[in-house]
Amino acid sequence: MRLLVAQPKHETGLEQLLEELQQQELFDAVLYPEGYVADENAVAILCDIAKQYKKLVITGYRDRHQKDRALMIHPSGTIILERAKSPMGGLLYSPSVAEADDLQIGYLLCVEILQGLVGLEGQANQLDFIAHPIGVGMFSEEQFAEWIDTATKIAMKFKTMIIGTSHADGSYRNCGISIPISYCIDASGKPVYISRNDPRSWIVDLKTGQVEKL
């Protein structure tokens, strides 16, 4: 499977996704950030898009209360993972693993990365990869280093690839500081790539570990 890993700007529609789908022959699935899908109406539209293009879609959306929720859509257009975001300091919500055909996919929503080491235990057996949609970029170099270090430990513990991406714009609680992030770490803990302040999309071949920029 080839996975498109995107760093879009925030938008009310799905324009960047639709634009990138014009190159649909290059990938089989897409990973977009937390909150990329603006509302519940757009979720229904995205299900139709996933079905039309026969793509697995991994992202997150905002509900009517402006709360972030997890979202994964099968290429048939069926939602295969949907849940609330886990509370900080609490346990990782279940389900955080979804099955898509012959793939077992782990899912961590933004700050849930800090709950993943313990939280995925009992939910994760043999994962093909872990997806990590992030809302906005890192608010400091220290946070950037901490999240990459944590992702590395998760990859090594569960012996699987972990891939994360944020929006290209916006900042945590509008603090004005944002380091856009996109990364992929393999099952041994080795970085396949780590991108900062570079909003281009990547394509990761999950089988070979090869990457390329769009």
Tab-separated table of N, CA, C and O in Angstrom, residues 49-118:
chain	number	residue	atom	x	y	z
A	49	ILE	N	-16.557	10.557	-1.368
A	49	ILE	CA	-15.290	10.720	-2.085
A	49	ILE	C	-14.439	9.462	-1.959
A	49	ILE	O	-13.847	8.990	-2.937
A	50	ALA	N	-14.360	8.912	-0.736
A	50	ALA	CA	-13.586	7.684	-0.523
A	50	ALA	C	-14.100	6.564	-1.408
A	50	ALA	O	-13.321	5.815	-2.016
A	51	LYS	N	-15.417	6.456	-1.505
A	51	LYS	CA	-16.027	5.416	-2.352
A	51	LYS	C	-15.769	5.675	-3.827
A	51	LYS	O	-15.444	4.753	-4.582
A	52	GLN	N	-15.898	6.942	-4.242
A	52	GLN	CA	-15.696	7.284	-5.649
A	52	GLN	C	-14.282	6.954	-6.108
A	52	GLN	O	-14.074	6.395	-7.194
A	53	TYR	N	-13.291	7.315	-5.259
A	53	TYR	CA	-11.889	7.133	-5.640
A	53	TYR	C	-11.301	5.824	-5.132
A	53	TYR	O	-10.147	5.520	-5.408
A	54	LYS	N	-12.095	5.091	-4.328
A	54	LYS	CA	-11.650	3.804	-3.778
A	54	LYS	C	-10.362	3.965	-2.969
A	54	LYS	O	-9.389	3.214	-3.149
A	55	LYS	N	-10.396	4.943	-2.057
A	55	LYS	CA	-9.240	5.228	-1.213
A	55	LYS	C	-9.585	5.052	0.265
A	55	LYS	O	-10.669	5.457	0.714
A	56	LEU	N	-8.666	4.492	1.018
A	56	LEU	CA	-8.747	4.503	2.474
A	56	LEU	C	-8.412	5.910	2.948
A	56	LEU	O	-7.399	6.482	2.526
A	57	VAL	N	-9.246	6.484	3.813
A	57	VAL	CA	-9.043	7.848	4.292
A	57	VAL	C	-8.894	7.828	5.806
A	57	VAL	O	-9.776	7.336	6.529
A	58	ILE	N	-7.785	8.382	6.299
A	58	ILE	CA	-7.515	8.464	7.735
A	58	ILE	C	-7.344	9.941	8.081
A	58	ILE	O	-6.471	10.622	7.530
A	59	THR	N	-8.157	10.439	9.006
A	59	THR	CA	-8.104	11.859	9.349
A	59	THR	C	-8.834	12.078	10.671
A	59	THR	O	-8.925	11.173	11.504
A	60	GLY	N	-9.340	13.277	10.879
A	60	GLY	CA	-10.158	13.603	12.031
A	60	GLY	C	-11.112	14.713	11.649
A	60	GLY	O	-10.907	15.411	10.650
A	61	TYR	N	-12.187	14.871	12.434
A	61	TYR	CA	-13.165	15.898	12.104
A	61	TYR	C	-13.651	16.611	13.357
A	61	TYR	O	-13.452	16.140	14.478
A	62	ARG	N	-14.280	17.769	13.138
A	62	ARG	CA	-14.878	18.544	14.224
A	62	ARG	C	-16.380	18.280	14.266
A	62	ARG	O	-17.056	18.386	13.252
A	63	ASP	N	-16.898	17.955	15.461
A	63	ASP	CA	-18.331	17.722	15.571
A	63	ASP	C	-19.061	19.042	15.796
A	63	ASP	O	-18.462	20.124	15.772
A	64	ARG	N	-20.362	18.981	16.030
A	64	ARG	CA	-21.178	20.194	16.160
A	64	ARG	C	-20.815	21.026	17.386
A	64	ARG	O	-21.168	22.196	17.473
A	65	HIS	N	-20.080	20.406	18.320
A	65	HIS	CA	-19.628	21.126	19.514
A	65	HIS	C	-18.182	21.603	19.374
A	65	HIS	O	-17.573	22.023	20.347
A	66	GLN	N	-17.638	21.490	18.167
A	66	GLN	CA	-16.261	21.869	17.866
A	66	GLN	C	-15.249	21.033	18.646
A	66	GLN	O	-14.170	21.503	19.017
A	67	LYS	N	-15.605	19.781	18.876
A	67	LYS	CA	-14.711	18.823	19.520
A	67	LYS	C	-14.107	17.922	18.450
A	67	LYS	O	-14.781	17.513	17.497
A	68	ASP	N	-12.830	17.606	18.614
A	68	ASP	CA	-12.155	16.748	17.647
A	68	ASP	C	-12.519	15.282	17.854
A	68	ASP	O	-12.579	14.793	18.987
A	69	ARG	N	-12.737	14.589	16.733
A	69	ARG	CA	-13.078	13.179	16.762
A	69	ARG	C	-12.243	12.417	15.726
A	69	ARG	O	-11.816	12.973	14.724
A	70	ALA	N	-12.018	11.142	16.010
A	70	ALA	CA	-11.261	10.267	15.127
A	70	ALA	C	-12.133	9.827	13.959
A	70	ALA	O	-13.345	9.674	14.099
A	71	LEU	N	-11.478	9.599	12.812
A	71	LEU	CA	-12.230	9.186	11.627
A	71	LEU	C	-11.350	8.367	10.696
A	71	LEU	O	-10.249	8.800	10.338
A	72	MET	N	-11.858	7.184	10.319
A	72	MET	CA	-11.212	6.376	9.298
A	72	MET	C	-12.305	5.796	8.406
A	72	MET	O	-13.293	5.246	8.897
A	73	ILE	N	-12.130	5.931	7.092
A	73	ILE	CA	-13.148	5.531	6.129
A	73	ILE	C	-12.561	4.502	5.163
A	73	ILE	O	-11.493	4.710	4.574
A	74	HIS	N	-13.260	3.402	5.015
A	74	HIS	CA	-12.862	2.322	4.108
A	74	HIS	C	-13.041	2.784	2.652
A	74	HIS	O	-13.873	3.655	2.369
A	75	PRO	N	-12.295	2.204	1.711
A	75	PRO	CA	-12.480	2.559	0.291
A	75	PRO	C	-13.901	2.327	-0.234
A	75	PRO	O	-14.266	2.865	-1.284
A	76	SER	N	-14.689	1.550	0.470
A	76	SER	CA	-16.085	1.357	0.089
A	76	SER	C	-16.972	2.522	0.501
A	76	SER	O	-18.151	2.571	0.139
A	77	GLY	N	-16.413	3.465	1.277
A	77	GLY	CA	-17.184	4.597	1.779
A	77	GLY	C	-17.763	4.382	3.156
A	77	GLY	O	-18.433	5.268	3.702
A	78	THR	N	-17.493	3.234	3.771
A	78	THR	CA	-18.004	2.906	5.101
A	78	THR	C	-17.048	3.401	6.178
A	78	THR	O	-15.831	3.217	6.065
A	79	ILE	N	-17.585	4.018	7.223
A	79	ILE	CA	-16.755	4.446	8.352
A	79	ILE	C	-16.362	3.225	9.176
A	79	ILE	O	-17.228	2.456	9.618
A	80	ILE	N	-15.064	3.022	9.371
A	80	ILE	CA	-14.583	1.857	10.110
A	80	ILE	C	-13.981	2.222	11.451
A	80	ILE	O	-13.702	1.343	12.268
A	81	LEU	N	-13.772	3.510	11.706
A	81	LEU	CA	-13.354	3.967	13.032
A	81	LEU	C	-13.884	5.378	13.236
A	81	LEU	O	-13.666	6.254	12.395
A	82	GLU	N	-14.591	5.581	14.343
A	82	GLU	CA	-15.115	6.902	14.685
A	82	GLU	C	-15.295	6.926	16.191
A	82	GLU	O	-15.933	6.042	16.768
A	83	ARG	N	-14.685	7.899	16.827
A	83	ARG	CA	-14.804	8.014	18.281
A	83	ARG	C	-14.368	9.394	18.725
A	83	ARG	O	-13.791	10.170	17.954
A	84	ALA	N	-14.644	9.692	20.000
A	84	ALA	CA	-14.193	10.947	20.587
A	84	ALA	C	-12.686	10.917	20.821
A	84	ALA	O	-12.063	9.853	20.851
A	85	LYS	N	-12.119	12.080	20.988
A	85	LYS	CA	-10.710	12.198	21.349
A	85	LYS	C	-10.538	11.870	22.831
A	85	LYS	O	-11.325	12.311	23.671
A	86	SER	N	-9.519	11.103	23.153
A	86	SER	CA	-9.280	10.714	24.545
A	86	SER	C	-8.910	11.929	25.383
A	86	SER	O	-8.195	12.828	24.910
A	87	PRO	N	-9.370	11.998	26.635
A	87	PRO	CA	-9.017	13.132	27.496
A	87	PRO	C	-7.545	13.099	27.888
A	87	PRO	O	-6.986	12.026	28.145
A	88	MET	N	-6.912	14.251	27.907
A	88	MET	CA	-5.514	14.315	28.324
A	88	MET	C	-5.392	13.845	29.770
A	88	MET	O	-6.180	14.217	30.627
A	89	GLY	N	-4.407	13.008	30.023
A	89	GLY	CA	-4.202	12.490	31.357
A	89	GLY	C	-5.033	11.265	31.672
A	89	GLY	O	-4.851	10.631	32.719
A	90	GLY	N	-5.951	10.906	30.762
A	90	GLY	CA	-6.789	9.730	30.965
A	90	GLY	C	-6.307	8.567	30.131
A	90	GLY	O	-5.214	8.572	29.571
A	91	LEU	N	-7.151	7.547	30.037
A	91	LEU	CA	-6.824	6.371	29.250
A	91	LEU	C	-7.136	6.610	27.781
A	91	LEU	O	-8.045	7.366	27.440
A	92	LEU	N	-6.402	5.939	26.910
A	92	LEU	CA	-6.662	6.001	25.483
A	92	LEU	C	-7.991	5.323	25.190
A	92	LEU	O	-8.218	4.188	25.596
A	93	TYR	N	-8.860	6.025	24.485
A	93	TYR	CA	-10.158	5.462	24.150
A	93	TYR	C	-10.023	4.299	23.170
A	93	TYR	O	-9.090	4.231	22.372
A	94	SER	N	-11.000	3.423	23.243
A	94	SER	CA	-11.133	2.326	22.301
A	94	SER	C	-12.399	2.542	21.471
A	94	SER	O	-13.385	3.074	21.993
A	95	PRO	N	-12.367	2.201	20.172
A	95	PRO	CA	-11.275	1.511	19.467
A	95	PRO	C	-10.191	2.469	18.993
A	95	PRO	O	-10.483	3.598	18.619
A	96	SER	N	-8.961	1.989	19.046
A	96	SER	CA	-7.841	2.705	18.460
A	96	SER	C	-7.115	1.836	17.446
A	96	SER	O	-5.961	2.090	17.096
A	97	VAL	N	-7.814	0.795	17.004
A	97	VAL	CA	-7.341	-0.074	15.932
A	97	VAL	C	-8.526	-0.364	15.024
A	97	VAL	O	-9.636	-0.614	15.497
A	98	ALA	N	-8.294	-0.294	13.718
A	98	ALA	CA	-9.339	-0.613	12.745
A	98	ALA	C	-8.789	-1.588	11.722
A	98	ALA	O	-7.586	-1.611	11.433
A	99	GLU	N	-9.683	-2.398	11.179
A	99	GLU	CA	-9.310	-3.355	10.144
A	99	GLU	C	-9.833	-2.872	8.803
A	99	GLU	O	-11.020	-2.553	8.663
A	100	ALA	N	-8.944	-2.785	7.846
A	100	ALA	CA	-9.319	-2.403	6.484
A	100	ALA	C	-8.831	-3.487	5.549
A	100	ALA	O	-7.641	-3.568	5.232
A	101	ASP	N	-9.764	-4.345	5.140
A	101	ASP	CA	-9.423	-5.508	4.321
A	101	ASP	C	-8.404	-6.359	5.080
A	101	ASP	O	-8.713	-6.861	6.139
A	102	ASP	N	-7.190	-6.477	4.602
A	102	ASP	CA	-6.211	-7.327	5.281
A	102	ASP	C	-5.232	-6.521	6.131
A	102	ASP	O	-4.215	-7.046	6.581
A	103	LEU	N	-5.544	-5.254	6.399
A	103	LEU	CA	-4.663	-4.395	7.193
A	103	LEU	C	-5.218	-4.167	8.591
A	103	LEU	O	-6.421	-3.953	8.764
A	104	GLN	N	-4.321	-4.193	9.580
A	104	GLN	CA	-4.648	-3.794	10.944
A	104	GLN	C	-3.948	-2.446	11.186
A	104	GLN	O	-2.725	-2.363	11.161
A	105	ILE	N	-4.754	-1.413	11.430
A	105	ILE	CA	-4.217	-0.049	11.494
A	105	ILE	C	-4.461	0.543	12.872
A	105	ILE	O	-5.601	0.635	13.333
A	106	GLY	N	-3.385	0.946	13.534
A	106	GLY	CA	-3.506	1.651	14.795
A	106	GLY	C	-3.806	3.127	14.544
A	106	GLY	O	-3.488	3.661	13.480
A	107	TYR	N	-4.412	3.778	15.541
A	107	TYR	CA	-4.821	5.168	15.364
A	107	TYR	C	-4.603	5.932	16.661
A	107	TYR	O	-5.097	5.546	17.728
A	108	LEU	N	-3.840	7.036	16.560
A	108	LEU	CA	-3.622	7.952	17.684
A	108	LEU	C	-3.927	9.362	17.208
A	108	LEU	O	-3.399	9.800	16.197
A	109	LEU	N	-4.797	10.067	17.924
A	109	LEU	CA	-5.246	11.389	17.504
A	109	LEU	C	-4.486	12.473	18.252
A	109	LEU	O	-4.710	12.705	19.439
A	110	CYS	N	-3.552	13.106	17.557
A	110	CYS	CA	-2.794	14.248	18.069
A	110	CYS	C	-2.103	13.913	19.388
A	110	CYS	O	-1.235	13.053	19.433
A	111	VAL	N	-2.498	14.575	20.490
A	111	VAL	CA	-1.810	14.408	21.773
A	111	VAL	C	-1.962	12.994	22.341
A	111	VAL	O	-1.261	12.617	23.286
A	112	GLU	N	-2.829	12.174	21.747
A	112	GLU	CA	-2.926	10.774	22.169
A	112	GLU	C	-1.619	10.028	21.967
A	112	GLU	O	-1.443	8.934	22.512
A	113	ILE	N	-0.693	10.605	21.200
A	113	ILE	CA	0.632	10.005	21.054
A	113	ILE	C	1.263	9.742	22.420
A	113	ILE	O	1.970	8.764	22.620
A	114	LEU	N	0.954	10.614	23.388
A	114	LEU	CA	1.529	10.480	24.724
A	114	LEU	C	0.851	9.381	25.527
A	114	LEU	O	1.331	9.020	26.615
A	115	GLN	N	-0.251	8.849	25.026
A	115	GLN	CA	-0.956	7.742	25.686
A	115	GLN	C	-0.764	6.422	24.947
A	115	GLN	O	-1.227	5.384	25.415
A	116	GLY	N	-0.076	6.475	23.819
A	116	GLY	CA	-0.014	5.319	22.943
A	116	GLY	C	0.789	4.150	23.460
A	116	GLY	O	0.437	2.986	23.218
A	117	LEU	N	1.881	4.413	24.179
A	117	LEU	CA	2.730	3.332	24.653
A	117	LEU	C	1.954	2.342	25.508
A	117	LEU	O	2.099	1.130	25.384
A	118	VAL	N	1.116	2.867	26.386
A	118	VAL	CA	0.312	2.018	27.261
A	118	VAL	C	-1.053	1.745	26.648
A	118	VAL	O	-1.557	0.623	26.686
